[in-house]
Coordinates of C-alpha atoms in Angstrom, one line a residue:
M1 CA 2.1 11.3 23.0
A2 CA 5.8 11.2 23.3
G3 CA 8.6 12.5 20.8
T4 CA 12.4 13.0 21.3
V5 CA 15.2 15.4 19.6
T6 CA 16.6 14.5 16.2
V7 CA 20.3 13.5 16.6
P8 CA 22.2 14.4 13.3
G9 CA 23.9 11.3 12.1
A10 CA 26.8 11.1 9.9
N11 CA 25.1 9.7 7.3
V12 CA 22.4 12.5 6.9
P13 CA 22.7 14.3 4.3
S14 CA 24.0 18.1 5.0
T15 CA 20.8 19.4 3.1
P16 CA 17.9 17.3 3.0
L17 CA 15.0 18.7 0.5
L18 CA 12.1 20.3 2.6
K19 CA 13.3 19.0 5.7
D20 CA 11.1 21.6 7.1
E21 CA 8.3 21.8 4.8
L22 CA 7.3 17.5 4.8
D23 CA 6.4 14.9 7.3
I24 CA 6.1 11.2 7.1
V25 CA 3.4 9.6 9.1
I26 CA 3.6 6.0 9.4
P27 CA 0.6 3.7 10.9
T28 CA 1.7 0.8 12.8
I29 CA 0.9 -1.6 15.8
R30 CA 4.4 -3.0 16.1
N31 CA 8.1 -1.6 17.2
L32 CA 9.6 0.8 14.2
D33 CA 13.1 -1.3 13.8
F34 CA 12.0 -1.1 10.4
L35 CA 13.6 2.6 10.5
E36 CA 16.9 1.9 11.6
M37 CA 17.0 0.7 7.4
W38 CA 15.1 4.0 6.6
R39 CA 17.5 5.9 8.9
P40 CA 20.1 7.8 6.2
F41 CA 17.2 9.1 4.6
F42 CA 14.8 10.0 7.2
Q43 CA 16.0 11.2 10.3
P44 CA 16.3 14.6 9.3
Y45 CA 12.6 15.1 8.9
H46 CA 9.9 14.8 11.4
L47 CA 8.0 11.9 12.2
I48 CA 4.3 11.3 12.3
I49 CA 2.7 7.5 13.8
V50 CA -0.6 6.5 14.0
Q51 CA -0.5 3.2 16.2
D52 CA -3.5 1.0 15.7
G53 CA -4.4 -2.0 17.8
D54 CA -4.0 -1.6 21.8
P55 CA -3.2 2.3 22.8
T56 CA -1.9 0.7 26.0
K57 CA 0.9 -1.1 24.0
T58 CA 4.4 0.4 24.1
I59 CA 5.8 1.3 20.8
K60 CA 9.6 1.7 20.6
V61 CA 11.2 4.0 18.4
P62 CA 14.6 3.5 17.6
E63 CA 17.0 6.6 19.6
G64 CA 17.3 9.8 17.6
F65 CA 14.4 10.6 15.4
D66 CA 12.4 13.6 15.9
Y67 CA 8.6 12.3 16.5
E68 CA 5.7 13.0 17.8
L69 CA 3.0 9.1 18.8
Y70 CA -0.4 8.9 18.5
N71 CA -2.6 6.0 20.0
R72 CA -6.4 5.7 19.5
N73 CA -6.6 7.8 23.0
D74 CA -5.0 10.0 21.6
I75 CA -7.0 10.3 18.7
N76 CA -10.4 9.9 21.0
R77 CA -9.1 13.2 23.0
I78 CA -8.1 15.8 20.2
L79 CA -11.0 14.7 18.2
G80 CA -13.7 14.0 20.5
P81 CA -16.9 12.9 18.9
K82 CA -15.6 13.4 15.4
A83 CA -13.3 11.0 16.2
S84 CA -15.4 8.8 14.5
C85 CA -14.7 8.7 11.3
I86 CA -11.1 7.4 12.4
S87 CA -11.0 4.0 11.8
F88 CA -9.5 1.3 14.2
K89 CA -7.7 -1.8 13.8
D90 CA -7.2 -0.9 10.4
S91 CA -3.8 0.7 8.4
A92 CA -6.9 3.3 8.1
C93 CA -5.9 5.0 10.7
R94 CA -2.9 7.5 9.0
C95 CA -5.0 9.5 8.1
F96 CA -5.2 11.1 11.3
G97 CA -1.0 11.6 10.7
Y98 CA -2.9 14.1 7.7
M99 CA -5.0 15.8 9.7
V100 CA -2.8 17.1 12.7
S101 CA 0.2 17.5 10.5
K102 CA 1.4 21.5 10.0
K103 CA 3.3 20.7 6.7
K104 CA 3.4 21.0 3.5
Y105 CA 4.1 18.0 2.4
I106 CA 3.2 14.6 3.6
Y107 CA 5.2 10.6 3.0
T108 CA 3.3 7.8 4.3
I109 CA 5.1 4.3 4.4
D110 CA 4.4 0.7 5.6
D111 CA 6.5 -0.5 8.6
D112 CA 6.7 -3.2 6.1
C113 CA 8.7 -1.4 3.3
F114 CA 12.4 -1.5 3.3
V115 CA 14.5 0.7 0.9
A116 CA 15.0 -1.1 -2.5
K117 CA 17.8 -0.9 -4.5
D118 CA 18.5 0.4 -8.0
P119 CA 19.6 -2.0 -10.8
S120 CA 23.6 -1.0 -10.4
G121 CA 22.6 -1.6 -6.7
K122 CA 22.5 1.5 -4.5
D123 CA 20.1 2.0 -2.7
I124 CA 16.7 3.9 -3.9
N125 CA 16.0 7.4 -1.0
A126 CA 12.5 6.9 -2.0
L127 CA 11.2 10.2 -0.2
E128 CA 14.3 12.1 -2.2
Q129 CA 12.7 11.4 -5.4
H130 CA 8.7 11.6 -4.3
I131 CA 9.6 14.8 -3.4
K132 CA 11.1 15.6 -7.6
N133 CA 8.1 14.4 -8.5
L134 CA 6.7 16.6 -6.1
L135 CA 8.3 19.7 -7.3
S136 CA 8.2 19.3 -10.5
P137 CA 4.8 19.8 -13.1
S138 CA 2.2 16.7 -14.0
T139 CA 1.0 16.9 -17.5
P140 CA -2.8 15.7 -17.2
F141 CA -4.0 17.2 -20.3
F142 CA -1.8 15.9 -22.6
F143 CA 0.2 12.5 -22.9
N144 CA 3.7 12.3 -23.3
T145 CA 5.3 9.7 -25.1
L146 CA 8.6 9.7 -23.3
Y147 CA 7.1 9.6 -19.8
D148 CA 7.7 12.5 -17.4
P149 CA 8.8 15.4 -20.4
Y150 CA 10.5 17.2 -17.2
R151 CA 13.3 14.2 -15.6
E152 CA 16.7 15.1 -16.5
G153 CA 17.2 13.5 -20.2
A154 CA 13.9 13.9 -21.5
D155 CA 11.4 16.6 -23.0
F156 CA 8.1 16.9 -24.3
V157 CA 7.6 15.0 -28.0
R158 CA 7.0 16.7 -31.2
G159 CA 3.8 17.1 -31.5
Y160 CA 2.6 18.0 -28.0
P161 CA 1.1 21.1 -27.4
F162 CA 3.1 24.4 -26.4
S163 CA 0.7 25.9 -24.8
L164 CA 0.4 22.5 -21.5
R165 CA 3.9 22.6 -21.7
E166 CA 3.9 24.4 -18.2
G167 CA 2.2 21.7 -17.3
A168 CA 0.5 21.1 -14.1
H169 CA 0.8 21.5 -10.2
T170 CA 1.2 17.8 -8.5
A171 CA 0.0 17.2 -6.3
V172 CA 0.5 13.3 -5.6
S173 CA 3.4 11.3 -5.9
H174 CA 2.5 7.1 -6.3
G175 CA 5.1 4.7 -5.9
L176 CA 5.7 1.4 -6.3
W177 CA 6.4 -1.9 -5.1
L178 CA 9.6 -4.6 -5.7
N179 CA 8.9 -8.1 -4.4
I180 CA 5.8 -8.5 -2.7
P181 CA 3.3 -7.2 -5.0
D182 CA -0.4 -5.1 -4.1
Y183 CA -2.2 -7.7 -5.3
D184 CA -5.7 -7.9 -4.1
A185 CA -6.5 -11.6 -2.3
P186 CA -7.9 -13.7 -5.6
T187 CA -4.4 -12.9 -7.3
Q188 CA -2.5 -13.7 -4.4
L189 CA -4.1 -17.2 -4.2
V190 CA -4.3 -17.6 -7.4
K191 CA -0.2 -16.6 -7.9
P192 CA 1.8 -17.4 -4.3
K193 CA 5.1 -16.9 -5.6
E194 CA 4.5 -14.1 -7.1
R195 CA 7.4 -11.4 -7.5
N196 CA 8.1 -8.2 -8.5
E197 CA 11.7 -7.8 -9.8
R198 CA 11.1 -5.6 -12.6
Y199 CA 12.3 -2.2 -12.2
V200 CA 10.9 0.5 -14.9
D201 CA 13.1 3.9 -14.5
A202 CA 10.3 5.8 -15.3
V203 CA 7.6 8.6 -13.6
M204 CA 4.2 9.5 -15.3
T205 CA 1.1 11.1 -15.3
I206 CA -1.8 9.7 -14.9
P207 CA -4.2 11.2 -17.4
N208 CA -7.0 13.7 -16.8
G209 CA -10.3 10.9 -16.7
T210 CA -9.0 7.7 -15.8
L211 CA -8.7 6.4 -12.4
F212 CA -6.3 4.1 -10.7
P213 CA -5.8 1.8 -7.7
M214 CA -3.9 3.9 -5.2
C215 CA -1.8 1.9 -2.9
G216 CA -0.9 4.2 0.7
M217 CA 2.3 2.4 1.6
N218 CA 4.3 4.5 -0.4
L219 CA 2.7 7.5 -1.0
A220 CA 3.2 11.4 -0.8
F221 CA 1.6 14.5 -1.6
D222 CA 0.7 18.0 -0.9
R223 CA -1.4 18.2 1.9
D224 CA -2.2 22.1 0.9
L225 CA -3.5 21.2 -2.0
I226 CA -5.0 17.7 -2.3
G227 CA -5.3 17.4 2.2
P228 CA -8.9 17.6 2.8
A229 CA -9.6 14.5 0.4
M230 CA -7.3 12.2 1.5
Y231 CA -9.3 10.2 4.1
F232 CA -9.3 6.8 4.3
G233 CA -12.9 5.8 4.8
L234 CA -14.4 3.5 7.3
M235 CA -12.7 0.6 7.3
G236 CA -11.4 -2.0 9.8
D237 CA -13.1 -2.8 12.8
G238 CA -17.2 -2.8 12.8
Q239 CA -16.9 -2.2 9.2
P240 CA -18.1 -4.4 6.4
I241 CA -14.9 -4.0 4.6
G242 CA -11.6 -3.9 5.0
R243 CA -7.6 -3.4 2.5
Y244 CA -10.1 -0.6 0.4
D245 CA -8.8 2.5 2.8
D246 CA -6.4 3.6 0.4
M247 CA -8.1 3.0 -3.0
W248 CA -10.5 4.8 -1.9
A249 CA -9.0 7.5 -1.3
G250 CA -7.3 7.6 -4.1
W251 CA -10.9 7.7 -6.6
C252 CA -11.5 10.6 -4.5
V253 CA -8.6 12.4 -4.7
K254 CA -8.2 11.4 -8.3
V255 CA -11.7 13.0 -9.6
I256 CA -11.2 16.2 -7.1
C257 CA -7.0 16.2 -8.7
D258 CA -9.1 16.1 -12.3
H259 CA -11.8 18.5 -11.6
L260 CA -9.4 21.1 -10.6
S261 CA -6.6 20.8 -13.0
L262 CA -4.4 19.4 -10.2
G263 CA -1.7 16.4 -12.0
V264 CA -1.3 12.6 -10.5
K265 CA 2.4 11.2 -11.0
T266 CA 3.1 7.3 -10.3
G267 CA 6.1 5.3 -11.0
L268 CA 9.3 6.2 -9.4
P269 CA 10.4 5.5 -6.4
Y270 CA 10.7 2.1 -5.3
I271 CA 10.4 0.7 -1.9
W272 CA 10.7 -2.8 -1.4
H273 CA 7.6 -4.7 0.3
S274 CA 9.0 -7.6 2.3
K275 CA 6.4 -9.3 3.8
A276 CA 3.3 -10.5 1.7
S277 CA -0.7 -10.4 4.2
N278 CA -2.6 -13.6 4.5
P279 CA -4.4 -13.7 1.2
F280 CA -7.2 -16.0 3.0
V281 CA -7.3 -13.1 5.8
N282 CA -7.6 -10.5 2.6
L283 CA -10.0 -12.1 1.2
K284 CA -12.5 -12.3 4.1
K285 CA -12.1 -8.6 4.5
E286 CA -12.3 -7.5 0.6
Y287 CA -14.7 -10.1 -0.8
K288 CA -17.6 -7.4 -0.2
G289 CA -15.4 -4.9 -1.3
I290 CA -14.8 -7.0 -4.5
F291 CA -18.4 -7.0 -5.9
W292 CA -18.9 -3.5 -4.5
Q293 CA -16.1 -1.9 -6.7
E294 CA -17.8 -3.0 -10.2
D295 CA -20.3 -0.2 -8.8
I296 CA -18.3 2.1 -7.3
I297 CA -15.6 2.5 -10.5
P298 CA -18.7 3.4 -12.3
F299 CA -20.2 5.6 -10.6
F300 CA -16.4 7.9 -10.3
Q301 CA -15.7 7.4 -13.7
N302 CA -19.3 10.2 -14.4
V303 CA -19.4 11.8 -11.6
T304 CA -19.3 15.7 -12.1
I305 CA -18.1 17.6 -10.4
P306 CA -19.9 21.4 -10.7
K307 CA -17.9 24.1 -11.6
E308 CA -19.0 26.5 -7.9
C309 CA -16.7 23.3 -6.3
D310 CA -13.5 25.3 -6.0
T311 CA -12.1 24.1 -3.1
V312 CA -10.6 20.7 -2.1
Q313 CA -13.4 20.8 1.0
K314 CA -16.6 21.8 -1.7
C315 CA -15.9 19.6 -3.6
Y316 CA -15.6 16.2 -1.3
I317 CA -18.8 17.5 0.4
Y318 CA -20.2 16.9 -3.1
L319 CA -18.7 14.1 -3.6
S320 CA -20.1 12.6 -0.4
G321 CA -23.4 13.3 -1.4
Q322 CA -23.4 11.7 -4.2
V323 CA -22.0 8.6 -2.7
K324 CA -24.5 8.5 -0.1
E325 CA -27.2 9.3 -2.7
K326 CA -26.0 7.1 -5.5
L327 CA -23.9 4.3 -3.3
G328 CA -26.3 3.8 -0.9
K329 CA -28.3 2.0 -2.7
I330 CA -26.3 -0.6 -2.9
D331 CA -25.2 -1.0 0.8
P332 CA -26.2 1.2 4.0
Y333 CA -22.3 1.2 4.7
F334 CA -21.7 3.8 2.0
V335 CA -24.5 5.5 4.2
K336 CA -22.2 5.9 7.1
L337 CA -19.5 6.5 4.8
A338 CA -20.5 9.7 3.3
D339 CA -21.8 11.0 6.6
A340 CA -18.2 9.8 7.8
M341 CA -16.4 11.9 4.8
V342 CA -18.8 15.0 6.1
T343 CA -17.6 14.6 9.8
W344 CA -13.9 14.1 8.2
I345 CA -13.3 17.4 6.9
E346 CA -15.1 18.9 10.1
A347 CA -12.5 17.7 11.9
W348 CA -9.9 18.6 9.7
D349 CA -11.4 22.8 9.2
E350 CA -11.4 22.2 13.5
L351 CA -8.1 21.4 13.3
N352 CA -6.6 23.7 10.1
P353 CA -8.3 26.7 11.1
T354 CA -6.6 29.1 8.2
T355 CA -6.1 26.5 5.2
A356 CA -10.1 26.2 6.8
A357 CA -10.6 29.8 6.3
A358 CA -8.8 30.0 2.9
A359 CA -11.1 27.5 0.9
N360 CA -14.2 28.4 2.9
G361 CA -13.7 31.8 1.9
K362 CA -12.3 31.2 -2.0
A363 CA -15.6 31.6 -3.6
K364 CA -16.7 35.0 -2.0

């Protein structure tokens, strides 16, 4: 594990929001030159870099960033046998960074995501917008047709119940992408030149009871509220499926947020997704998931978490049992995944004993 000391930069805001309460988690297999573009926005914050692939390779980080870097050897050393729940040769390894963080908030970004510009040509501070999303309430129980009513210049429309205007705590802020859209392999193949050039200036709460396909390349969340559910599953090396890591986490997170009356927002901020991955490689990773999701989605739509599950950990352990019982009939992979979900919670609680004690003792 390596680190540097933060050196203040001339272009860094003097009072960045949540400077000491947020970690930026980046999974990577390459040198992090992309951070130069993000320096004005990221340099005040602590970075957790999760190196995938060959642990003997040296990852270069630009000078002036405060960071810690973990490779596979570190993961094995810290988690021991429980390291089996962390994916290898897949960006799903990023969730290890969520586990070792000690901050309240997490922002995670891929290393092929650059700073986007708004319609006026101004650089978008994606992290600042995510923080604003997380610090303002959500409206999961009644849809506001002017989208986010807490934004400046907006409000609740006529007919919105006053009893619901306090909103709910926001657990997740799901950002979007300009340029390369987050498409699956079949859509990539039939639309190879399609680019997202539409900038929609809106943030909305995803309604309670509605699932969504979560993308992990531009994502922020309240670790205290939903962290233990942000497990990106078993993907990549030795697994029959890939590119479903963030979506699996999103489905688990959403049903738990719905159960615990927490909010999930999507929309702003945008990042610039710089390169499209190979659709043929993606198809090999996704093809089982494309079939399986026709059963996975109804499973999550119909699962009911008992009232006794009043913490994220309890909800997640319950979900793991349902995954094993219901989805295990589809393929043995889901039995393995369900076991990994339990291992993940055990490892999370070991590394976070204070929050674990609070979660496990809440119902007593």
